Each structure stands twice: as structure tokens, then as C-alpha cells.
Amino acid sequence: EYLRREMRRFIDRHFSRDNGGLMKALVVGDMGGVSRVARAEFTAAGVNHVLSISGLHVGMLGLVVFWLIRFGCSFSSALLLRWNLLKVATFFSFLAVLFYTALAGAAVPTVRSAIMIGVYELAVLLDREEEVFASLALAALLIALVWPGVITDISFQLSFLAVLFIVWGLLKAREWFPPRRREELPQERSRLRQWARQAGMHLAVPVLATIGTGPLIAHYFGHLSLAGFVANPVIVPLVGFAVVPLGLVIGFFSLVAPPLALPLVWLAEPLLSLTFAMVRFFSRLPFANLAVPVPNLAEVAGLYLLILTVLLLRRNRYSAIVLAAVVLGLAVDGAYWWRERYGRKELRITHLSVGHGDAAVVEFPGSRVLLVDAGGSATGEFDTGEMVVAPFLRTRKILRVDYLAVTHPRVDHYGGMRVVLEQFSPSELWSGPGRGRTARYQDLEDAAERSGVKRVSLNSSEPCRSVDGVKLCVLHPGPGTTGEASLVLRLTFGRLSVLFAGDIERDDERRIAESRAELSSAVLKVPRHGSLTSSTEEFIGRVRPKLAIFSVGRRNPFGLPREEVLGRYHEAGAEILRTDQDGAITIETDGASLRYSAYRSGKRGKAGL
């Protein structure tokens, strides 16, 4: 740890901020200096694995040390006669790998690589046959024994899958395209063909890694980067063979002779700048960072089964039957989701658990989608849009949200909206007459302007609109209202109505009642999270809800919902559901009856209308 700390200090003093942050990540495994923007660019370019020290860096360092020692010792006839240079280079290569693993903090991918390289090089030293799959299995076993919980770690899963598919894929490629016979005549050999074969193997590595990790990356992140196919063959050699070895040499000299490290810093700076420039270029390619529907675990298993079936395919009847069965299963799953997205006959509403805030996804019959609020925290440290709303949408195979509605210009309603605005291409952004006064609200306004989304200011004088057979009416605010008035939306499908009451208070409830608007609704999103400033007996009596949904955070500092308010809904005969206790709440209706289910508590029920 002392060596890591001293190297970090030297890098901080002598490198520019961005280049120094990247160098620290590559040499000592410290990601703290890599900006959020830079991480996003590396991810979009499909080379984010470069930022975390793993088998890529460890393996390339081992190769560099192996080549340097073998090349340097080859000039000494005494060494050539006395020692086996292959074993000498292998031994010192492994020492370098161990040192780098310790220096990088011994993270799981680094330890996995060190074990695999150690087993492989031990076989060389003992004149045994090298077995890659055995070393991979041993690495997995040892890591699982030392850190049992690591099996559920994303980096552990992706790291092993990437190596497994790279090795397996290259072995299959050798079977399908065997090398030329060694006994062929010199005039039959083609150097161009050999180079083409090596280039093909080099280009196959990122393709195999993407195929091997793609289903799991889609499951965890909802994004895939096809730019990695062209970016990896360029970025990986630059970082692995130039930047990392140079960084380690700089780190070594920074400890023993700092003046000798300074000329190397001048050499490393342009290499790091070049790395950033190339990553930025690849991240802006049209096929970089594609949003994809999130496959569930069964679908992930099906995709891997399809890949393995293709890799193991034999020219016989049984292989064809297995492949046909897998393809048929995935086709049935695809047909189900196609119907869910584009052929729905029911209205589906999901109130998400976003802490102290509101967020509801409305899936209309057909294919259109409305997002009513997106939650948000006061500090902004937890982005509900990125961490809750967007993953849920992709899990439902939703890649486009047609309408966004901000019912109230407070952060617990709009805080997560920017991510959805930027990633889901909405057509319209609805809001009331009020505008927030905070910098975060201005960020949302700026994002809306950049996206070109149509801004729609709603009030109760607007005629009701119809969306895929669902009647949508604005009950509040009235025309001419100023200030932070909350939107109130009422959706009607068949005989069912759902009321989104936003953050209205007593006076707003009274004004809505005086307007003689129809309020009766089977489902009510309770106003103001169950505060005493709303949900009067008169309002509840007018609505007569069968389900009262409280969107609140667990152990929130406001003590919401209040017991008095809960009592009012109990007395009105409403079934109470709370996102803090029940989790996400889903309501489905055909217009004649409704079904509801709660994700966390498992509550389920039906109601006639």
C-alpha cells in the first residue's frame, strides 16, 4: 500500500488531471481520478474493461516482460548455453505478474489472471502440457473458496465468461480453419497468409469477448457497444503494450530515482492523450452504446444455450434438433414480448419504488407509453432515473417513452427525468404552468431543449385527449394559475378510472371539487405522499377509491404517510398499498375489472368495477 500511495502522489504531481487519472487507474487500480464523462466514453466505445485492471493488463505485462528478457538474454552465448531461456523468461514474467497484481490491489479479475498465468507458466517450468481450461477452473475454484460471495459479483462473472469464450472460440476456430501443414515445402508457404491468419485471430478476440459477455451485459446494463469490435484492436494494444508497461516503469523510477521518471512522463502524456482521443472518436460512432431490451435470467440462459449449441454444432440430426428447439424457444419468448409491447389489450400501470417521490409507468393498450414523474433525491447522489426508472423500462422491453409528465416542479418528481429524456426519445414533455428554480431543474430544461422534445403546458381547460382508447383528462391546475401548481391527471379505460393526484393540497382539492369535474376513480395515487395537508374526507368521498397507493420512502424524515391519513382511507374502504412496504405496484385492467400485484410484499388481488 505504501508503494501504491507514493506512485499516486508522483502521478498527481507530474501528470495533467485527466491523463493522471487514467494512469492511476491503469497502474495502481485507482479509478477515482477518471471523470464520469470519460467513463461514459470508454463504455460507449466498448473498451470500459481497459479502465479496470484485469487479465488484459496482467497478461500483456507478462508478455512484455517475457519478450524483453528472452530477447535481451539471447545476445549472451553463456546464458544460451547454460540456461533454458524459455523457462527463465517465464519465471521472471510470473514475478512481474505477481508484483502487478499486488500493486493493483489484488482485485478479483487481477487475481483470476494471476492464477491462470501462474498455472500455465508452472506447466512450462515443469515441462508439462499447458491446459487453459484447467487453469481457468482452478482460478474460479480458488477465488470462490477465498471469497465465496464473489460468485454473484458482476466483474467476476464477466471476467470468467470473457476468457472462457475467447479461449473456446479460438480453439473452435483452429478446428474449423486448421493451420497449414508444417511439412509443406518452403515455396508453398505464404507469409501473407500467415499474417492474415494472425490478424484474424487478433480481430476475433473482441468479437468472442462481446459474444460471451453480451447477454449478461444486456441483462445488467441494458446497453451493448458494437464499437468495441473496431475499438478493441486499436485501444487494447496501445494500452497493454505501451501505456501500462511505461506506467509501471515510471512508477518504479518514481520510487528509486524520480528524476529518471520525468522524461518518461513527457513520453507518456501524448500516449495517454492519444488514448483519450481515440476512445472519444470510437464512442461517437453511430453503432456505439446501443440501448437494448433487458433480457431476464431465463432469456439470458436461452441466449447462452443458443451460442453454445452453435459452437458445439455437429453435422448430425441431434445437433439440428437441439438447435431448432433452442431457436423455437427464443422465438416463442420473442412473440410473447412482441404482443406485450405492440399488441396489448389491457392498460398497465406500474408505480415504482423510488423512495420519497413519485414515478409511474403507464403502458397503454397498443404500444404507447407515458411516464408520470421519475422520482428524485434531494442530494442527487442517487439518480432514480438511471438506477430505477430506466432499468425497469428496459426490463419491460421499452426503448421509447412517448410522453413524459412532470406533475410538480419539485425534485422528488423530476429528479430522475433527465436520464429518461436523453435515453428514451420522448415525443412530448408535459408540465403545469410552474417552473422550478433550482439548478437541477434548469438542467432538465436544458436537456429538453437539446433533445427537441415538444413542450406542452397543461391546464384543466384543455380538452381530454384519447391515447390508444384511454381517455386522459387534466383536472388541475385551472387556466391562468401561476406558481408551483401540481398537475392532476385522470385516465379512464372502459369503466376503470385512475387518478394521479400529484402534490395537491386542501385548497387544490376544494377547487377541483368546485369545478364539478368527475373524480370517482377506482385507483388513486394519494396526493402529497399521505401528508396532513391533503386527502381531506370530502376529497376521498368524491373519489371513492378501491385502491389507494402511497408513493413514499422507507423511514423518510417527514413521517409520511401520516396515521390520520391512513385512517381516512381505511374508513373509506380502500385497499392501501405503499411503495415503501410493498415495493413496485402493478395494476392491470381490461376496463371491466382490475388486478394488482406488489413486487416486494407479494400482495395480489382483484376487483370488479
PDB file of N, CA and C in Angstrom, residues 475-476 501 503-516 527 533-536 538-540:
ATOM      1  N   LEU A 475     -57.340  17.683 -14.676  1.00  0.00           N
ATOM      2  CA  LEU A 475     -58.299  18.260 -13.733  1.00  0.00           C
ATOM      3  C   LEU A 475     -57.750  19.468 -12.993  1.00  0.00           C
ATOM      4  N   HIS A 476     -56.438  19.627 -13.000  1.00  0.00           N
ATOM      5  CA  HIS A 476     -55.797  20.726 -12.273  1.00  0.00           C
ATOM      6  C   HIS A 476     -54.408  20.916 -12.868  1.00  0.00           C
ATOM      7  N   ALA A 501     -52.955  12.240  -8.412  1.00  0.00           N
ATOM      8  CA  ALA A 501     -53.260  13.492  -7.709  1.00  0.00           C
ATOM      9  C   ALA A 501     -52.037  14.351  -7.443  1.00  0.00           C
ATOM     10  N   ASP A 503     -49.155  16.503  -6.155  1.00  0.00           N
ATOM     11  CA  ASP A 503     -48.869  17.083  -4.836  1.00  0.00           C
ATOM     12  C   ASP A 503     -49.904  18.134  -4.451  1.00  0.00           C
ATOM     13  N   ILE A 504     -51.155  17.921  -4.822  1.00  0.00           N
ATOM     14  CA  ILE A 504     -52.178  18.911  -4.476  1.00  0.00           C
ATOM     15  C   ILE A 504     -52.410  18.935  -2.969  1.00  0.00           C
ATOM     16  N   GLU A 505     -52.907  20.069  -2.485  1.00  0.00           N
ATOM     17  CA  GLU A 505     -53.211  20.243  -1.071  1.00  0.00           C
ATOM     18  C   GLU A 505     -54.701  20.529  -0.897  1.00  0.00           C
ATOM     19  N   ARG A 506     -55.114  20.838   0.350  1.00  0.00           N
ATOM     20  CA  ARG A 506     -56.542  21.007   0.658  1.00  0.00           C
ATOM     21  C   ARG A 506     -57.226  21.990  -0.284  1.00  0.00           C
ATOM     22  N   ASP A 507     -56.620  23.163  -0.463  1.00  0.00           N
ATOM     23  CA  ASP A 507     -57.247  24.189  -1.303  1.00  0.00           C
ATOM     24  C   ASP A 507     -57.393  23.708  -2.744  1.00  0.00           C
ATOM     25  N   ASP A 508     -56.391  22.979  -3.231  1.00  0.00           N
ATOM     26  CA  ASP A 508     -56.478  22.449  -4.591  1.00  0.00           C
ATOM     27  C   ASP A 508     -57.600  21.419  -4.696  1.00  0.00           C
ATOM     28  N   GLU A 509     -57.724  20.568  -3.674  1.00  0.00           N
ATOM     29  CA  GLU A 509     -58.803  19.579  -3.666  1.00  0.00           C
ATOM     30  C   GLU A 509     -60.165  20.268  -3.702  1.00  0.00           C
ATOM     31  N   ARG A 510     -60.290  21.348  -2.937  1.00  0.00           N
ATOM     32  CA  ARG A 510     -61.562  22.087  -2.910  1.00  0.00           C
ATOM     33  C   ARG A 510     -61.859  22.693  -4.271  1.00  0.00           C
ATOM     34  N   ARG A 511     -60.832  23.287  -4.914  1.00  0.00           N
ATOM     35  CA  ARG A 511     -61.056  23.905  -6.224  1.00  0.00           C
ATOM     36  C   ARG A 511     -61.458  22.859  -7.276  1.00  0.00           C
ATOM     37  N   ILE A 512     -60.831  21.684  -7.212  1.00  0.00           N
ATOM     38  CA  ILE A 512     -61.197  20.624  -8.162  1.00  0.00           C
ATOM     39  C   ILE A 512     -62.642  20.196  -7.946  1.00  0.00           C
ATOM     40  N   ALA A 513     -63.038  20.080  -6.668  1.00  0.00           N
ATOM     41  CA  ALA A 513     -64.421  19.696  -6.367  1.00  0.00           C
ATOM     42  C   ALA A 513     -65.404  20.750  -6.854  1.00  0.00           C
ATOM     43  N   GLU A 514     -65.053  22.026  -6.678  1.00  0.00           N
ATOM     44  CA  GLU A 514     -65.934  23.114  -7.110  1.00  0.00           C
ATOM     45  C   GLU A 514     -66.054  23.183  -8.626  1.00  0.00           C
ATOM     46  N   SER A 515     -65.071  22.665  -9.335  1.00  0.00           N
ATOM     47  CA  SER A 515     -65.123  22.702 -10.802  1.00  0.00           C
ATOM     48  C   SER A 515     -66.093  21.677 -11.374  1.00  0.00           C
ATOM     49  N   ARG A 516     -66.669  20.859 -10.494  1.00  0.00           N
ATOM     50  CA  ARG A 516     -67.625  19.816 -10.881  1.00  0.00           C
ATOM     51  C   ARG A 516     -66.999  18.765 -11.810  1.00  0.00           C
ATOM     52  N   PRO A 527     -52.433  12.006  -2.937  1.00  0.00           N
ATOM     53  CA  PRO A 527     -51.696  13.266  -3.073  1.00  0.00           C
ATOM     54  C   PRO A 527     -50.700  13.487  -1.946  1.00  0.00           C
ATOM     55  N   THR A 533     -51.613  17.767   4.876  1.00  0.00           N
ATOM     56  CA  THR A 533     -52.050  18.957   4.134  1.00  0.00           C
ATOM     57  C   THR A 533     -52.982  18.610   2.978  1.00  0.00           C
ATOM     58  N   SER A 534     -53.291  17.328   2.801  1.00  0.00           N
ATOM     59  CA  SER A 534     -54.179  16.914   1.707  1.00  0.00           C
ATOM     60  C   SER A 534     -54.982  15.701   2.150  1.00  0.00           C
ATOM     61  N   SER A 535     -55.690  15.074   1.198  1.00  0.00           N
ATOM     62  CA  SER A 535     -56.527  13.899   1.476  1.00  0.00           C
ATOM     63  C   SER A 535     -57.596  14.207   2.521  1.00  0.00           C
ATOM     64  N   THR A 536     -58.370  15.247   2.271  1.00  0.00           N
ATOM     65  CA  THR A 536     -59.489  15.562   3.170  1.00  0.00           C
ATOM     66  C   THR A 536     -60.587  14.516   2.992  1.00  0.00           C
ATOM     67  N   GLU A 538     -63.672  15.043   2.421  1.00  0.00           N
ATOM     68  CA  GLU A 538     -64.519  15.393   1.285  1.00  0.00           C
ATOM     69  C   GLU A 538     -63.899  14.901  -0.029  1.00  0.00           C
ATOM     70  N   PHE A 539     -62.604  15.079  -0.166  1.00  0.00           N
ATOM     71  CA  PHE A 539     -61.923  14.651  -1.394  1.00  0.00           C
ATOM     72  C   PHE A 539     -61.992  13.136  -1.541  1.00  0.00           C
ATOM     73  N   ILE A 540     -61.684  12.414  -0.465  1.00  0.00           N
ATOM     74  CA  ILE A 540     -61.723  10.949  -0.512  1.00  0.00           C
ATOM     75  C   ILE A 540     -63.135  10.471  -0.826  1.00  0.00           C
TER      76      ILE A 540
END
